[in-house]
Coordinates of C-alpha atoms in Angstrom, one line a residue:
Chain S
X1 CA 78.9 101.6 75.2
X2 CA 77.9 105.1 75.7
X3 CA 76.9 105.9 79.4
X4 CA 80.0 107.7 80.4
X5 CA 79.5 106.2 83.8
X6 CA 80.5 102.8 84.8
X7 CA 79.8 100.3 87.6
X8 CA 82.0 98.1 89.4
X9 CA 80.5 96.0 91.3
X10 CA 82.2 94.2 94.7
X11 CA 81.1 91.1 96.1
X12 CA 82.5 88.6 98.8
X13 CA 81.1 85.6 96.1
X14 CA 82.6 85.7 92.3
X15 CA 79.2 84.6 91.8
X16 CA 77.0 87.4 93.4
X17 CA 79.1 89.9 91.4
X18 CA 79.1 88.4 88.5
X19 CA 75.1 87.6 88.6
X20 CA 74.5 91.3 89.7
X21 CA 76.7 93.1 87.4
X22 CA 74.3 90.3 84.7
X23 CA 71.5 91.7 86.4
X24 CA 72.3 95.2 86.2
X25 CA 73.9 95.5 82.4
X26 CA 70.6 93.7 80.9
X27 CA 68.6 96.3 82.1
X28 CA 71.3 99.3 80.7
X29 CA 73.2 97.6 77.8
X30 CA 74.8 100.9 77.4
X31 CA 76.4 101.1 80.5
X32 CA 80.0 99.1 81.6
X33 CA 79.1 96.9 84.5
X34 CA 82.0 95.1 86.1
X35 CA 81.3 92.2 88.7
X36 CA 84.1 91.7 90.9
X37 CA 84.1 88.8 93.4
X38 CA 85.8 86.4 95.7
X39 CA 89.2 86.1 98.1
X40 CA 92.6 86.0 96.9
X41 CA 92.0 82.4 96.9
X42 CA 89.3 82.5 95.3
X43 CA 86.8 81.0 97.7
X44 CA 85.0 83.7 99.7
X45 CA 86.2 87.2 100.5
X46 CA 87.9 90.0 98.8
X47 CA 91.0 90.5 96.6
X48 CA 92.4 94.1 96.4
X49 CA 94.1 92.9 93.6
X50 CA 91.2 92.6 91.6
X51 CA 89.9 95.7 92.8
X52 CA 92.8 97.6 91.5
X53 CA 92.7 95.8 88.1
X54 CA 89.5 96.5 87.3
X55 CA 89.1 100.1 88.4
X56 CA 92.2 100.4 86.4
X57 CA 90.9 98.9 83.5
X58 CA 87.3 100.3 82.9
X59 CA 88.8 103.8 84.1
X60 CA 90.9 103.3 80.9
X61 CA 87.9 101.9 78.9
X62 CA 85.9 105.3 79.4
X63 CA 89.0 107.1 78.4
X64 CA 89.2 105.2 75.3
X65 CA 85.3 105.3 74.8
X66 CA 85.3 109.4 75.4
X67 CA 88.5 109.7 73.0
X68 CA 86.8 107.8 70.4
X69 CA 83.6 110.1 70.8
X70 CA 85.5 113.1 70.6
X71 CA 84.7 114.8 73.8
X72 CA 87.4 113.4 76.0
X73 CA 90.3 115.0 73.6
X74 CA 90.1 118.6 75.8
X75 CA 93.6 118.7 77.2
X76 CA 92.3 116.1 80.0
X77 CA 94.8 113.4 80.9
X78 CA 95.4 110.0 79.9
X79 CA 93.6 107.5 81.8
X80 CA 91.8 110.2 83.1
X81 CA 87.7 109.7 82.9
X82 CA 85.7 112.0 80.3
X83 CA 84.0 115.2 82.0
X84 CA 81.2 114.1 84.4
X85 CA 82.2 110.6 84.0
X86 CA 84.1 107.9 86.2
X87 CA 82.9 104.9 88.6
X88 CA 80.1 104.3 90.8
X89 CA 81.6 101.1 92.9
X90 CA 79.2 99.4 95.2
X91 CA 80.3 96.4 97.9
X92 CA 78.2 94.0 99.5
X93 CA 79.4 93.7 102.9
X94 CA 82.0 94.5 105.4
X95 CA 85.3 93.6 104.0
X96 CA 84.2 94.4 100.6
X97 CA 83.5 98.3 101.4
X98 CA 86.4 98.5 103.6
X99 CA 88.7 97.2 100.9
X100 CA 87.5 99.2 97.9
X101 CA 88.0 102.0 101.0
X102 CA 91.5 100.8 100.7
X103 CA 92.1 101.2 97.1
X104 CA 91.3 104.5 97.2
X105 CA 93.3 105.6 99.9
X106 CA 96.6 103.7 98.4
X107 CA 95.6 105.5 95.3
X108 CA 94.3 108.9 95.9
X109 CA 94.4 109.8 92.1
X110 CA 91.7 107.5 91.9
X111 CA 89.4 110.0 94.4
X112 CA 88.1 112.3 92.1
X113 CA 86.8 109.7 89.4
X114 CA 86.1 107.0 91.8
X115 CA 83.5 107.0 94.0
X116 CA 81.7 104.5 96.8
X117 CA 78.2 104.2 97.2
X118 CA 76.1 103.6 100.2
X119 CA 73.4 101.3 98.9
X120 CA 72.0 98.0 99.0
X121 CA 74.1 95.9 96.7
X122 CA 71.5 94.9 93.9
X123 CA 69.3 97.5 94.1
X124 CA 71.9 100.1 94.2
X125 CA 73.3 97.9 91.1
X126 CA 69.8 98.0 89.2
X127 CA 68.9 102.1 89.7
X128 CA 72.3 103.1 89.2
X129 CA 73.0 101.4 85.9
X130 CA 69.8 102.4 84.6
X131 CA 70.5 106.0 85.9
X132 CA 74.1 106.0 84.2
X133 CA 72.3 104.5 81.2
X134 CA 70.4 108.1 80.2
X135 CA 74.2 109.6 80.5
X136 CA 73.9 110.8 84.0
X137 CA 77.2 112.1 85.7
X138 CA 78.8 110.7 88.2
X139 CA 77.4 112.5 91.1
X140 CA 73.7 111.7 89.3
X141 CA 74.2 108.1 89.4
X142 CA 75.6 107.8 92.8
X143 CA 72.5 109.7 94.1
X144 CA 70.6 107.0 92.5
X145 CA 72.6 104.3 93.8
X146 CA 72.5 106.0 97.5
X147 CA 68.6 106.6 97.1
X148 CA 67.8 102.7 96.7
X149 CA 68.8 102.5 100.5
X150 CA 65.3 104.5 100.4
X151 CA 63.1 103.2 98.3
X152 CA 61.4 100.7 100.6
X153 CA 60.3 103.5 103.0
X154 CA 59.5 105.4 99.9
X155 CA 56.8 102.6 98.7
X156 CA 55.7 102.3 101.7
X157 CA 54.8 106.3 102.0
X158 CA 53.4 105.8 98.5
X159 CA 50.8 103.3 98.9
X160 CA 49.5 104.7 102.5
X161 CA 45.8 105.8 101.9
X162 CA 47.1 109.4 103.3
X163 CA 49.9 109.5 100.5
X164 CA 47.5 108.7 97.3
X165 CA 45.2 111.2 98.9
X166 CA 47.3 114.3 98.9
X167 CA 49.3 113.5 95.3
X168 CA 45.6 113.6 93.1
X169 CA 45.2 117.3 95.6
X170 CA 48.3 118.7 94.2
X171 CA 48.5 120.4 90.7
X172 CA 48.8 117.6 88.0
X173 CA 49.1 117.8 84.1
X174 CA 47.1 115.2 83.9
X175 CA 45.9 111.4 85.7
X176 CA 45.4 108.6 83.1
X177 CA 44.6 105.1 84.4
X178 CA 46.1 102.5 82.1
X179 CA 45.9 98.7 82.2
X180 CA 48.9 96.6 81.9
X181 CA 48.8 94.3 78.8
X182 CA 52.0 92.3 78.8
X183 CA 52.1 88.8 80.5
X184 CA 54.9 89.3 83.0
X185 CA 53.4 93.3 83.5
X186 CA 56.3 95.6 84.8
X187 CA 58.8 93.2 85.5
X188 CA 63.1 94.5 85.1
X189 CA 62.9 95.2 81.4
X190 CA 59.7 97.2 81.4
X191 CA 60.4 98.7 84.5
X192 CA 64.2 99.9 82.9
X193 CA 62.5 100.8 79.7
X194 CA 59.9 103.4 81.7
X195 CA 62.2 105.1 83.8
X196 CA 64.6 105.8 81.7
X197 CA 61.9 107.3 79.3
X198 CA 60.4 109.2 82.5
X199 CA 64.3 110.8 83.8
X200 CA 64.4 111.4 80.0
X201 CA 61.1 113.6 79.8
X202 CA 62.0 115.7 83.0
X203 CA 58.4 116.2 84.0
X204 CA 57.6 114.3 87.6
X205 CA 55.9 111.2 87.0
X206 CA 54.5 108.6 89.1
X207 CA 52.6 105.1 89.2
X208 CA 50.2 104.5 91.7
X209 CA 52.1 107.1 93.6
X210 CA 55.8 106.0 93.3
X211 CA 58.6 107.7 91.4
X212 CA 58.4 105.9 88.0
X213 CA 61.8 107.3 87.3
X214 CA 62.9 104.8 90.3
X215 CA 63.5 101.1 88.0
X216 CA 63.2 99.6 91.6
X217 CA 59.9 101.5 92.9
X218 CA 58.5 100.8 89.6
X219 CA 59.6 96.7 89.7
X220 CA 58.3 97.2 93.8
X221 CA 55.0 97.4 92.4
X222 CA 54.5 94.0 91.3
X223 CA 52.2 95.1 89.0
X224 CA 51.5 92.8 86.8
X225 CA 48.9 91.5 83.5
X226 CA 45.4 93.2 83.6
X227 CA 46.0 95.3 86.3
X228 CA 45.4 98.9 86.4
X229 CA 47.7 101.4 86.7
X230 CA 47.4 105.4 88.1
X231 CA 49.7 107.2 85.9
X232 CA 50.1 111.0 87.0
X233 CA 52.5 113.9 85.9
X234 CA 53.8 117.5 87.5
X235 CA 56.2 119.9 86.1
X236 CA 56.6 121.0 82.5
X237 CA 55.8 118.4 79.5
X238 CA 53.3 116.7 82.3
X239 CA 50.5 115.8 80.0
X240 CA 52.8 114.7 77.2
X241 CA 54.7 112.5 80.1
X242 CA 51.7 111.1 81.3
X243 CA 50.5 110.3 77.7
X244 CA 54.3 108.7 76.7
X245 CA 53.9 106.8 79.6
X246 CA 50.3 105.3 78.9
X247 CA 51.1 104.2 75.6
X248 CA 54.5 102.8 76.2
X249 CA 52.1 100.2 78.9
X250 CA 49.7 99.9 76.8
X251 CA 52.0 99.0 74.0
X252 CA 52.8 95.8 76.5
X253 CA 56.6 96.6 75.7
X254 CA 56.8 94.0 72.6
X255 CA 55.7 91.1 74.6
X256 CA 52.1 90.7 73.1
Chain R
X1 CA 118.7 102.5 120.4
X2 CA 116.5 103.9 118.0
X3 CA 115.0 101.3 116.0
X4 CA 115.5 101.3 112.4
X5 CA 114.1 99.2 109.0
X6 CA 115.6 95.8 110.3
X7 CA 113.7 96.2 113.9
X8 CA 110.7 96.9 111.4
X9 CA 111.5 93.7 109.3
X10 CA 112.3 91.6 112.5
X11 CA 108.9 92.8 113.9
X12 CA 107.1 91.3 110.7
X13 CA 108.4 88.0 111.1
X14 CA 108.1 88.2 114.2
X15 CA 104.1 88.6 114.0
X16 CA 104.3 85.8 110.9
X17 CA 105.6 83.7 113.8
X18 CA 103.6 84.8 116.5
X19 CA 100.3 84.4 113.9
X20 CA 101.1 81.2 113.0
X21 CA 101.3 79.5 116.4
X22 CA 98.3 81.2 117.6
X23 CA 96.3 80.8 114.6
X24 CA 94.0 77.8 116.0
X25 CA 93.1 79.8 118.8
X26 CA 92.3 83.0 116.4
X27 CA 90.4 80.9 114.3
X28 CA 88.5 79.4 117.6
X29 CA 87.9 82.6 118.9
X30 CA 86.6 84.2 115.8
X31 CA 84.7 80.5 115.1
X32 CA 82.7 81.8 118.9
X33 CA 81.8 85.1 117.8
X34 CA 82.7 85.7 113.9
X35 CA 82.8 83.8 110.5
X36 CA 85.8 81.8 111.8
X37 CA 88.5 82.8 109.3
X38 CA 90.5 85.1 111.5
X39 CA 93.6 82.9 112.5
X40 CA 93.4 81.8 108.6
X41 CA 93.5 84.9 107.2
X42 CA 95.9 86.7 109.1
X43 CA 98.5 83.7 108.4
X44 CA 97.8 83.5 105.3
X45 CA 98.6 87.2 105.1
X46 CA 101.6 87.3 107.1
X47 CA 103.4 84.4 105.6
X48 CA 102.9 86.8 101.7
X49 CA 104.2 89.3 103.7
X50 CA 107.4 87.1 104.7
X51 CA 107.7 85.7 101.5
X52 CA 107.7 89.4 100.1
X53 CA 110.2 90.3 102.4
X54 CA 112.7 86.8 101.4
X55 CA 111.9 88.0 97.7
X56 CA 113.2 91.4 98.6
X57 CA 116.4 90.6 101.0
X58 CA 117.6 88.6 97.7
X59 CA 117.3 92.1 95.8
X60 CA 118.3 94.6 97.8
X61 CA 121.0 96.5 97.6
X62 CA 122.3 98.7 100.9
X63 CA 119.5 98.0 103.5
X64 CA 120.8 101.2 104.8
X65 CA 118.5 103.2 102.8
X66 CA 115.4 101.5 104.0
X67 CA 113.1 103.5 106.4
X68 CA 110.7 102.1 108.7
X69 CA 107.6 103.4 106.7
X70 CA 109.5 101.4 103.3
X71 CA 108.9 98.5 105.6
X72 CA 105.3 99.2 106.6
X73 CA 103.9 100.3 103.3
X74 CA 105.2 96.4 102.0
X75 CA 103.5 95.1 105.2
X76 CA 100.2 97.5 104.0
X77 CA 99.7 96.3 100.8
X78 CA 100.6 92.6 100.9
X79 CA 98.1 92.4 103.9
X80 CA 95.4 94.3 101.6
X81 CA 96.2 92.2 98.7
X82 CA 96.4 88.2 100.9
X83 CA 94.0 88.8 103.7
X84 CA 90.5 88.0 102.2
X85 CA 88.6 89.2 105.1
X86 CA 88.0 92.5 107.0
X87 CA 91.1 92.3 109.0
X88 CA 92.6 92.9 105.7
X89 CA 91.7 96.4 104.9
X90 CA 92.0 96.9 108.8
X91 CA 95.5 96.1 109.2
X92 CA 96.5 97.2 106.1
X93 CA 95.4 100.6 106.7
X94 CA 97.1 100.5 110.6
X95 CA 100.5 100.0 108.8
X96 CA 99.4 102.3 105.9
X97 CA 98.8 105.0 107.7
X98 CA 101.7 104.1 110.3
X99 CA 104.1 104.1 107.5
X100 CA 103.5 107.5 106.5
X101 CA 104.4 109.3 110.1
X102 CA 107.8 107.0 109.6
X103 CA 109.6 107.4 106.7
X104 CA 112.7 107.8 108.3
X105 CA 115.5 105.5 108.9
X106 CA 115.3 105.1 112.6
X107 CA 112.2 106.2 115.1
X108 CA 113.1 107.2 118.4
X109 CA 110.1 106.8 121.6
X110 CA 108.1 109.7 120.3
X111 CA 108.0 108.7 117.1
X112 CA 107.0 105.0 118.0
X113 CA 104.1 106.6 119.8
X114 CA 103.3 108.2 116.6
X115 CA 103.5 105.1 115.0
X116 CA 101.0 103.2 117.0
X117 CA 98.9 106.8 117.2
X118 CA 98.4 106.5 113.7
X119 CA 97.9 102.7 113.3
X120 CA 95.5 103.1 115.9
X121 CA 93.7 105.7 113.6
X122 CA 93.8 103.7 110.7
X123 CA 91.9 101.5 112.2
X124 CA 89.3 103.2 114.2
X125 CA 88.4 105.0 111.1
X126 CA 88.4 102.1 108.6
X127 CA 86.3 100.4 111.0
X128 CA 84.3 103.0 112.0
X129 CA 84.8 101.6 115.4
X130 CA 85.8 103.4 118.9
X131 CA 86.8 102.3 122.5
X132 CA 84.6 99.9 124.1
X133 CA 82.8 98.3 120.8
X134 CA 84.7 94.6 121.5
X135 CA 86.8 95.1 118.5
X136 CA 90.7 95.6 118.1
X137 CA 90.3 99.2 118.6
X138 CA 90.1 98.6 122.4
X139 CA 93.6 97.3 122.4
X140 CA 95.0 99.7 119.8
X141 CA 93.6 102.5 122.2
X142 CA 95.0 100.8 125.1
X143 CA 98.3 100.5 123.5
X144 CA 98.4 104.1 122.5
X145 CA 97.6 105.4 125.8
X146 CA 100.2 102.8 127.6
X147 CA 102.4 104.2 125.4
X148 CA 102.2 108.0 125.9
X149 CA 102.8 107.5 129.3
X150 CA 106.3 105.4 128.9
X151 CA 107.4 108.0 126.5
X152 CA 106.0 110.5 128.5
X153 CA 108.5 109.3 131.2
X154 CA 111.1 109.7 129.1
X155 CA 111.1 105.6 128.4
X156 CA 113.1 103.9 126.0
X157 CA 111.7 102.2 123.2
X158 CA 111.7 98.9 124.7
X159 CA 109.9 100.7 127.2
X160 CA 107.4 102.1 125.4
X161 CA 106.7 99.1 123.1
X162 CA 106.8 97.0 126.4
X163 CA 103.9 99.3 127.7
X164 CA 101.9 98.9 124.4
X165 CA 102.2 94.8 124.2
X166 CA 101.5 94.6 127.8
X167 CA 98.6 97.3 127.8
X168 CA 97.1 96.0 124.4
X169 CA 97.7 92.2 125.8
X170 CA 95.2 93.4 128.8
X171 CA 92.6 95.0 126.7
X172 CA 92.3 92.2 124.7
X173 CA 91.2 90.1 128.0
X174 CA 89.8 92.7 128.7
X175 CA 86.9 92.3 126.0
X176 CA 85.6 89.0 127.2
X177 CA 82.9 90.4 129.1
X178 CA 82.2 93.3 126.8
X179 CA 78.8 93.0 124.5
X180 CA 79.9 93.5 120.6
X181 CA 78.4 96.4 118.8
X182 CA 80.7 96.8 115.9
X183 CA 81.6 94.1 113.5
X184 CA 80.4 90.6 112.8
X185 CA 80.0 89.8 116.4
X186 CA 77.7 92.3 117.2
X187 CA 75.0 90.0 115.0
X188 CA 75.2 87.8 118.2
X189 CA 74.4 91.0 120.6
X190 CA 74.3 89.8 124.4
X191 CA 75.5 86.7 123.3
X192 CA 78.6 87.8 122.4
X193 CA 79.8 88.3 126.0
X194 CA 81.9 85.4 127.5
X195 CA 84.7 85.2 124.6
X196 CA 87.6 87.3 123.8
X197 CA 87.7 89.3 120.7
X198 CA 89.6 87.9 118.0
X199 CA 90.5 90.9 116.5
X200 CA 92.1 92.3 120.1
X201 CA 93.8 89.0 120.0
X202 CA 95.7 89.1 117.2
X203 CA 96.6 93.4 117.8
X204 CA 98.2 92.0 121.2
X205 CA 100.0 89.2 119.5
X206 CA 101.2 92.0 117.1
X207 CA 102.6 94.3 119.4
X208 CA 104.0 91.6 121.3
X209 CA 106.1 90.9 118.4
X210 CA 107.1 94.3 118.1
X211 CA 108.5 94.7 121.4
X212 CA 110.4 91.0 121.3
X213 CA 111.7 92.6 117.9
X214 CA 113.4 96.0 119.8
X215 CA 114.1 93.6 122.4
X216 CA 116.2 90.8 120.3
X217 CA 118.0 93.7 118.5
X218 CA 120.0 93.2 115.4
X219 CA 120.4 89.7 114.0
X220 CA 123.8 88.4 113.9
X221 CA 123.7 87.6 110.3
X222 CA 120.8 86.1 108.2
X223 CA 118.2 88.4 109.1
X224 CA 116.2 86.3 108.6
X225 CA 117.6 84.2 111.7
X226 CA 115.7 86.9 113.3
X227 CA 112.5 85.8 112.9

C-alpha cells in the first residue's frame, strides 16, 4: 500500500460497493479501495454511520502508511493525511452523494483531505484508482475520476474519420502499428498495466486515437486478439513511449 | 412566550407522532411517484430520534442549559444516521443548518423565521432544488415566506409558526398538478402530475407539529406526556 490516495467508494447496495471497490483495487493493488454499501438496516440505502467510519479509518490508515514511509513525520497532525494525499469518495446515486455531502458538512475538518467526485460510479472507480496507483495527488485523481464522466464523448471524437485524420497531421514522435497477441487483447489488467506505464512516461500517447493514459478509453476499445492497434506519441520521450508501448502489447502482458 | 429546548423536544415528538400516523399515506404517495420508502424512512428515523431523546431525558442533568440548536443538532444527526434514503441527508441538513442560527435557550418570532430560513436553505442546497421543481422545497419556501409576513406584523410565535404549517400545508397540495423535475419523480416527467409530493407532505406534517408544539406549551410533568 503505497498510493498515498485512497478510495472510498459509496453505494445504495453492500454489494455494488463492495464488487466495485473488487473491481477497482485489482487493477491498482497499491491503492486503498474501500466499498461502502447499504441502509442502516442493511437492505438498500445509505448509512452515514458507515460513511463516518470508514473515512475515519482509511484517513488514519494513510497517516499510518505515510508515518511508516517517513514523509508524513513533518510537524503535520495526527490523523491528518500525508502531503498531497487524502480521499477521493465517489456515490452512486442520489442519497448516496447527498449523504457523504453530509459527512462533510458535520465534519468540516474532513474538507481539506476529503473530497467528492462527480463521476460515473465504476468508471470513476476504475480511472481513479489506477490514477492514485502511479502516486497521483489528490486533486490528480479526482480530475481523473471527474474526467470518466467524459470519456464516452471522448471515444466517440476519437474514432470519427475527421478525428484520426487530423492526429497523424499533427507533429508525432513516431506511429507504430502493433498487433495484439494476448487472448482476451486489452481487457482491465492490460488496459491498467498500459496506462499507468503511459501517465508514468509523460509523453502523450494514444491508441487508435484515444488517450491510452485513460484505463477506460483504453478498455472502450474492445480491442481484442489479432487486431491491430495505431500506437502514436507527442511531447518529449515520444518515440521511446511509442516503442514501451509496442512491446509491452506485443509482449501479450504474460498471457501467452 | 419565547419557545425554548422543551418546545424543540415537544416539536420532535410531535413530528415522530405526526410521521407515524401518516406514514401509509407517505409511503402511497412516494409508491405514485418515487421508490416508495418515504413514510418508512422518515418513521424509522423519527422514532431513533425519540428514542435518542428517552435515552437523553434519563441523563440529563438541568434541562435548563439546553438550547434549541442542542435539540436540532440530535434531530440532524440521528436523521442522517436512521433515514436510509434521500430525505435523510435532506432533513438532516434542514435541522443542521437550523440549529446553528439557534443556539440559544429560547427563540423569539424573528428568530423562528431564521430558523425555518435556514432549514429551508439546507435543503434547497442539499438538493439542489428551487421553488416550483415538486419537491419539499416548495413548501419550505412557502413556509418561509408565510412566515416573514407574521413576524413582519409583529406576530407571535404561534403566529408565525401557524403561518408556516398552514402556508407549507398549502404548497404541498399545491404540487399535485406540478410536473417533477428534481428528484426521483422527475424519471416519470409528465406523468408525475396528478399526485402530491411526498416530500412536501411530510415538510407540512413537520411544521404542523411544530406549531401544535408552541401551541400545547409546557408539559405538566413527563415531558414526554408531551408528545
Amino acid at each position: 500500500m503505497t498510493a498515498r490516495v485512497a478510495l472510498v467508494l459509496v453505494s445504495h447496495s453492500a454489494e455494488l460497493a463492495r464488487g466495485a471497490a473488487e473491481l477497482a483495487g485489482q487493477m491498482a493493488p497499491d491503492v486503498l479501495v474501500r466499498g461502502v454499501g447499504g441502509g442502516p438496516d442493511g437492505g438498500l440505502g445509505t448509512s452515514l454511520d458507515a460513511i463516518q467510519k470508514n473515512l475515519a479509518e482509511v484517513l488514519a490508515t494513510l497517516a499510518d502508511a505515510a508515518r511508516a514511509d517517513g514523509a508524513g513525520d513533518s510537524g503535520a497532525p495526527v490523523g491528518r493525511a500525508p502531503d498531497g494525499g487524502g480521499v477521493v469518495v465517489l456515490g452512486d446515486l442520489g442519497s448516496s452523494v447527498l449523504t457523504v455531502e453530509s459527512a462533510l458538512e458535520l465534519d468540516e475538518s474532513l474538507a481539506e483531505r476529503v473530497v467528492l467526485a462527480r463521476a460515473p460510479f465504476v468508471e470513476g472507480a476504475v480511472a481513479a484508482a489506477v490514477t492514485a496507483h502511479g502516486g497521483a495527488d489528490l486533486d490528480t485523481v479526482l480530475a481523473s475520476a471527474n474526467a470518466s464522466a467524459r470519456m464516452f464523448a471522448a471515444i466517440e471524437a476519437a474514432q470519427s474519420p475527421e478525428a484520426s485524420g487530423a492526429a497523424s497531421a499533427g507533429e508525432t514522435g513516431g506511429s507504430r502499428t502493433v498487433t495484439v497477441r494476448n487472448p482476451l487483447g486489452l481487457h482491465a489488467r492490460p488496459a491498467a498495466l498500459v496506462s499507468r506505464k503511459v501517465a508514468e512516461l509523460g509523453a502523450a500517447v494514444t491508441i487508435d486515437g484515444v488517450d491510452a493514459s485513460s484505463v477506460l478509453q483504453l478498455m472502450a476499445l474492445g480491442a481484442t486478439q489479432g487486431r491491430e492497434l495505431r500506437v502514436e506519441a507527442t511531447g518529449d520521450g515520444a518515440a521511446e513511449a511509442v516503442a514501451t508501448v509496442v512491446a509491452m502489447i506485443e509482449s501479450g502482458f504474460g498471457e501467452v | 412566550m419565547a419557545l425554548d429546548a422543551d418546545w424543540a423536544e415537544r416539536w420532535v415528538r410531535r413530528t415522530a407522532d405526526a410521521i407515524a400516523d401518516a406514514k401509509d399515506e407517505l409511503t402511497e404517495l412516494d409508491r405514485q411517484i418515487g421508490d416508495g420508502d418515504h413514510g418508512e424512512n422518515m418513521h424509522r428515523g423519527f422514532r431513533a430520534v425519540v428514542a435518542r431523546f428517552d435515552d437523553a431525558a434519563a441523563e440529563r442533568g438541568t434541562p435548563d442549559e439546553r438550547t434549541v440548536g442542542d435539540v436540532l443538532k440530535l434531530v440532524a444527526t440521528t436523521l442522517m444516521s436512521t433515514v436510509g434514503g434521500a430525505s435523510g441527508p435532506l432533513y438532516g441538513t434542514a435541522y443542521l443548518r437550523a440549529a446553528k442560527v439557534s443556539g440559544r435557550p429560547q427563540i423569539d418570532p424573528p428568530a423562528v423565521v431564521a430558523v425555518l430560513e435556514a432549514a429551508l436553505e439546507g435543503v434547497a442546497s442539499r438538493g439542489k432544488a428551487t421553488v416550483g421543481e415538486k419537491t419539499m422545497v416548495d413548501a419550505w419556501q412557502a413556509a418561509v415566506d408565510a412566515a416573514e409576513a407574521a413576524a413582519r406584523g409583529g406576530g407571535s410565535e404561534v403566529d408565525v409558526l401557524r403561518a408556516a404549517a398552514e402556508a407549507a400545508d398549502k404548497a404541498a397540495t399545491g404540487t399535485i398538478p406540478m410536473v417533477a423535475t428534481k428528484g426521483r419523480a422527475s424519471y416519470l416527467g409528465e406523468r408525475s402530475a396528478g399526485h402530491e409530493d411526498p416530500g412536501a407532505r411530510s415538510t407540512a406534517l413537520v411544521l404542523g407539529a411544530a406549531m401544535a408544539a408552541a401551541l400545547a406549551g409546557p408539559a405538566p410533568a413527563d415531558p414526554r406526556s408531551a408528545a
